[in-house]
PDB file of C-alpha atoms in Angstrom:
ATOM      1  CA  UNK R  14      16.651  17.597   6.463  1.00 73.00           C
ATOM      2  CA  UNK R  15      15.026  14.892   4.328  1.00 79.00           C
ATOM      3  CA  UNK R  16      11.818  14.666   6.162  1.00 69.00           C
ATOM      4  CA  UNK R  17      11.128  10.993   4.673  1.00 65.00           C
ATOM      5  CA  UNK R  18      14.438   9.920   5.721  1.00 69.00           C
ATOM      6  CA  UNK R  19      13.354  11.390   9.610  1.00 59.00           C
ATOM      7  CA  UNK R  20      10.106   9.221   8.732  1.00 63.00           C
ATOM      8  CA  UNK R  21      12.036   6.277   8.223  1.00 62.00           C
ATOM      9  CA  UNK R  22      13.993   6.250  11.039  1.00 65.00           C
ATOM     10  CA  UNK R  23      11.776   6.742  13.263  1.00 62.00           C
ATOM     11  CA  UNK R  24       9.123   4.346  12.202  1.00 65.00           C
ATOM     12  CA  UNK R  25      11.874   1.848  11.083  1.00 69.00           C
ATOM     13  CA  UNK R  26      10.678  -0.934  13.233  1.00 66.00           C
ATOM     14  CA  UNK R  27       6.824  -0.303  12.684  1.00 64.00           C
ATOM     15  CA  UNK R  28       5.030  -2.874  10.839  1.00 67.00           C
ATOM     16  CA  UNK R  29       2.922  -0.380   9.596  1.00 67.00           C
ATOM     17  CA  UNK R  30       2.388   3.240  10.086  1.00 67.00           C
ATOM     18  CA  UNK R  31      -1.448   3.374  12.228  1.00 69.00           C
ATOM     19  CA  UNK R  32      -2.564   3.143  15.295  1.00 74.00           C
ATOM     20  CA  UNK R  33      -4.668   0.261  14.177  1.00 80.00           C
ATOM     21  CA  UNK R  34      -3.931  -2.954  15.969  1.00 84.00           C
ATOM     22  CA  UNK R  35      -2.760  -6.317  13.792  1.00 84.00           C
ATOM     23  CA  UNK R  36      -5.640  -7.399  15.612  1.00 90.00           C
ATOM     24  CA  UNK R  37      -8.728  -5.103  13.968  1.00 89.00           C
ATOM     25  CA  UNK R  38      -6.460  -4.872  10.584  1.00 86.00           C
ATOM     26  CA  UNK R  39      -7.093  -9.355  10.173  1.00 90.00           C
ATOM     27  CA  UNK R  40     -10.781  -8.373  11.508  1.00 92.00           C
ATOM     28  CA  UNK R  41     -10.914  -5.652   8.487  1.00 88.00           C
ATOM     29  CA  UNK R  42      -9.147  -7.639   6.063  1.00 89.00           C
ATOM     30  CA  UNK R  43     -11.738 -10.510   6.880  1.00 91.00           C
ATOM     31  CA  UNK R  44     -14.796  -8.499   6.772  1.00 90.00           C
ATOM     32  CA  UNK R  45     -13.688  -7.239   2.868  1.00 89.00           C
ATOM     33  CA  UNK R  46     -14.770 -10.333   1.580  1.00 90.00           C
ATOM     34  CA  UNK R  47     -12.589  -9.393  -1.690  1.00 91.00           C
ATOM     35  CA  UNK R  48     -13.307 -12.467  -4.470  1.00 90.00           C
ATOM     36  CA  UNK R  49     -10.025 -13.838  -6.146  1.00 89.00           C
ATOM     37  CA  UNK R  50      -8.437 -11.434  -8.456  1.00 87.00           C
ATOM     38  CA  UNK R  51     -10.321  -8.146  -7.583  1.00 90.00           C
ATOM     39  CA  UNK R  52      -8.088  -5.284  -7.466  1.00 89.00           C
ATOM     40  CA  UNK R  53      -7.498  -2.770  -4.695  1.00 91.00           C
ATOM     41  CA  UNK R  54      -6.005   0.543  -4.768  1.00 89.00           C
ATOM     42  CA  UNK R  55      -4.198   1.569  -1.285  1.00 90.00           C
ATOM     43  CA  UNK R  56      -3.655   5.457  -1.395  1.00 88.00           C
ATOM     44  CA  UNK R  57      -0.900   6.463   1.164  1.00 88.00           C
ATOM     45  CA  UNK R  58      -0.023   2.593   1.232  1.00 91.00           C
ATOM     46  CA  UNK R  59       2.753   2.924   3.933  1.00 88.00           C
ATOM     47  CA  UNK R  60       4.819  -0.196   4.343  1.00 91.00           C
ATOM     48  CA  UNK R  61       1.666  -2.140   2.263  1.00 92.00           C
ATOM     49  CA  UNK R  62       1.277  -4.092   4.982  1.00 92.00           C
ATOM     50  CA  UNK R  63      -2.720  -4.087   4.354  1.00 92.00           C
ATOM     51  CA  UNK R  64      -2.225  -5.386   0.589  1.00 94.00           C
ATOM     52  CA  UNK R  65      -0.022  -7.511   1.260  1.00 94.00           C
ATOM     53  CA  UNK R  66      -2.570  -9.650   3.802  1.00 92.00           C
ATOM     54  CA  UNK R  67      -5.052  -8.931   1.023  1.00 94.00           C
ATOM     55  CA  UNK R  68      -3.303 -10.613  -1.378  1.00 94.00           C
ATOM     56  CA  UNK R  69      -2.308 -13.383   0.832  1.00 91.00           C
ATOM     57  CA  UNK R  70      -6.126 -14.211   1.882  1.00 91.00           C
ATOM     58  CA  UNK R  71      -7.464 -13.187  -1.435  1.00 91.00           C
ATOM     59  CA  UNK R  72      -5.487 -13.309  -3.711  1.00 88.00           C
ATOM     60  CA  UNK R  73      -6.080 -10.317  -5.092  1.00 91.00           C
ATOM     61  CA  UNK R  74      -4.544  -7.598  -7.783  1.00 91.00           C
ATOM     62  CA  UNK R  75      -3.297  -4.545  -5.748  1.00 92.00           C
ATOM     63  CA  UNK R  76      -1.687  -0.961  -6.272  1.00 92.00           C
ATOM     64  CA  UNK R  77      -0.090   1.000  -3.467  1.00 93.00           C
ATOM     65  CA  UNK R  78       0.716   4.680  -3.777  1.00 91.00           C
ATOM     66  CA  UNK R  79       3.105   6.505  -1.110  1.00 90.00           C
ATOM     67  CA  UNK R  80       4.477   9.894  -1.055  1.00 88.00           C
ATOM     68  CA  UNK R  81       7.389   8.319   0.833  1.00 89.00           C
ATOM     69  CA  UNK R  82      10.245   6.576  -1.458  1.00 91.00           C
ATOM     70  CA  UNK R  83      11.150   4.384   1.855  1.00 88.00           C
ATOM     71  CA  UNK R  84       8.028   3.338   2.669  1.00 90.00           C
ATOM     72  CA  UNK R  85       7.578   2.012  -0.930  1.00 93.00           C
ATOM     73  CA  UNK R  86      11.029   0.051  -0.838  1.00 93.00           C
ATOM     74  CA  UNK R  87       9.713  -1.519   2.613  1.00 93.00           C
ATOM     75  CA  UNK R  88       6.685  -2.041   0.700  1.00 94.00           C
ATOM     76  CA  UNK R  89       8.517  -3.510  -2.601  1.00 95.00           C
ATOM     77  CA  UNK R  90      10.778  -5.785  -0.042  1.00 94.00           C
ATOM     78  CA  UNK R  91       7.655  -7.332   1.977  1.00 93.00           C
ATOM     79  CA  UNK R  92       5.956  -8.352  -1.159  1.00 94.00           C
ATOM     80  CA  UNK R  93       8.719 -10.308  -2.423  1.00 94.00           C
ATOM     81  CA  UNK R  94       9.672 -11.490   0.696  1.00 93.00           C
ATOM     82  CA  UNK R  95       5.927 -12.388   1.620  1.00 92.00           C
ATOM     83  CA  UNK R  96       3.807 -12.491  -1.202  1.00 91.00           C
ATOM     84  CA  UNK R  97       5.953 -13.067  -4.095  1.00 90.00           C
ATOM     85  CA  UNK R  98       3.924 -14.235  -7.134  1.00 88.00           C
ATOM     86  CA  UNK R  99       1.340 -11.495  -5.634  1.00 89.00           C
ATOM     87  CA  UNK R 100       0.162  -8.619  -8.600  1.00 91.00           C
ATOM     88  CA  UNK R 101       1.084  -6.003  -6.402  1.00 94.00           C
ATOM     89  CA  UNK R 102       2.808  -2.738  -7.659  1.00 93.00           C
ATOM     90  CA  UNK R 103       3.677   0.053  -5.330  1.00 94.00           C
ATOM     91  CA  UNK R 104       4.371   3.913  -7.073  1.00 91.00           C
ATOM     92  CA  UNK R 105       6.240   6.877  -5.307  1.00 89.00           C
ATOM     93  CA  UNK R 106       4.294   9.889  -6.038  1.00 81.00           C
ATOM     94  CA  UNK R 107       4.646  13.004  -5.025  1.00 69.00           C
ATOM     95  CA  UNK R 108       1.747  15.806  -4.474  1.00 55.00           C
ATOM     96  CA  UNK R 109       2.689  17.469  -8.148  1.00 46.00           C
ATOM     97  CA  UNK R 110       1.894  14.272 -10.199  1.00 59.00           C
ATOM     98  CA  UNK R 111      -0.130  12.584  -7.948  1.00 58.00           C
ATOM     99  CA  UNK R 112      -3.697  13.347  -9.375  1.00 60.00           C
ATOM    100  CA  UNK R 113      -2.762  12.469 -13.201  1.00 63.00           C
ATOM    101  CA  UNK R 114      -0.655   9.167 -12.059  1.00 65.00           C
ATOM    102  CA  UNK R 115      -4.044   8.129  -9.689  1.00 64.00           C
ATOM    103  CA  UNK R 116      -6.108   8.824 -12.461  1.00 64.00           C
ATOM    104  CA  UNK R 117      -3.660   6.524 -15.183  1.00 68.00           C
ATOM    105  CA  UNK R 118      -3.787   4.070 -12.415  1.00 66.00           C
ATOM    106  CA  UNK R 119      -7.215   4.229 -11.853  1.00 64.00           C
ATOM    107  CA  UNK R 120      -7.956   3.591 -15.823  1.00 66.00           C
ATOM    108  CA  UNK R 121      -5.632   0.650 -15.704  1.00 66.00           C
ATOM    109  CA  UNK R 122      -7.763  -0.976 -13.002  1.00 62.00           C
ATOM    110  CA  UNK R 123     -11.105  -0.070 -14.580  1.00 58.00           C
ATOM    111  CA  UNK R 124     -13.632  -2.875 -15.119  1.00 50.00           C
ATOM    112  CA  UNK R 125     -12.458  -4.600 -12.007  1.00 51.00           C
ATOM    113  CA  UNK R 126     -13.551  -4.471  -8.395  1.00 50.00           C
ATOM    114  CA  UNK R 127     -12.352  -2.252  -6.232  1.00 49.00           C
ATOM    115  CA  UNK R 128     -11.768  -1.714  -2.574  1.00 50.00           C
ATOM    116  CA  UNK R 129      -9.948   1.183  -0.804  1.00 50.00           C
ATOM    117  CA  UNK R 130      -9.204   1.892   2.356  1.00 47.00           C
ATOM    118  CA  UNK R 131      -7.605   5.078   3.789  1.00 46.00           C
ATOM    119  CA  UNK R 132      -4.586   5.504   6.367  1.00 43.00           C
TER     120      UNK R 132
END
């Protein structure tokens, strides 16, 4: 059994996969205070659904990482459906990789500022 695909169905209709409430993530998204075009990394991104309010109220440069190839076409679908001119990427990595691909992504966003948040 595909786990991810199990993941995906049953968290199909979930905005996002916490037990946060929409409520506390706009109160957390508010309190960032992120200037225009700093860039956030989102480790274990989910749907994105925190970068993609980021980069609605900010405006900001974001990268979210997912172990889960569904989540990151959710993801890839609600930024261009919701914030499309947004620099968002979203990357599929898997446990094997994922320390050298953070570590190219965290050179590419170097000299920039930086806010992450954990799942």
């Amino acid at each position: 059994m595909d786990m991810w695909k199990f993941f995906d169905i049953t968290h199909r209709h979930h905005r996002f996969c916490n037990p946060i409430s929409v409520e506390k993530l706009d109160e957390l998204c508010a309190l960032a205070g992120l200037s225009a075009g700093a860039s956030v990394l989102d480790i274990a991104c989910g749907k994105a659904e925190l970068l993609v309010r980021l980069a609605g109220r900010y405006e900001i440069k974001g990268v979210g990482v997912d172990l889960s190839p569904y989540c990151i076409h959710d993801a890839e679908e609600k930024r261009h459906r919701l914030a499309p001119g947004a620099g968002l990427e979203f990357f599929c990595l898997r446990l094997v990789r994922l320390t050298c691909d953070i570590y190219r992504i965290f050179r590419k966003l170097r000299k920039r500022s930086m806010m992450t948040f954990r799942s």
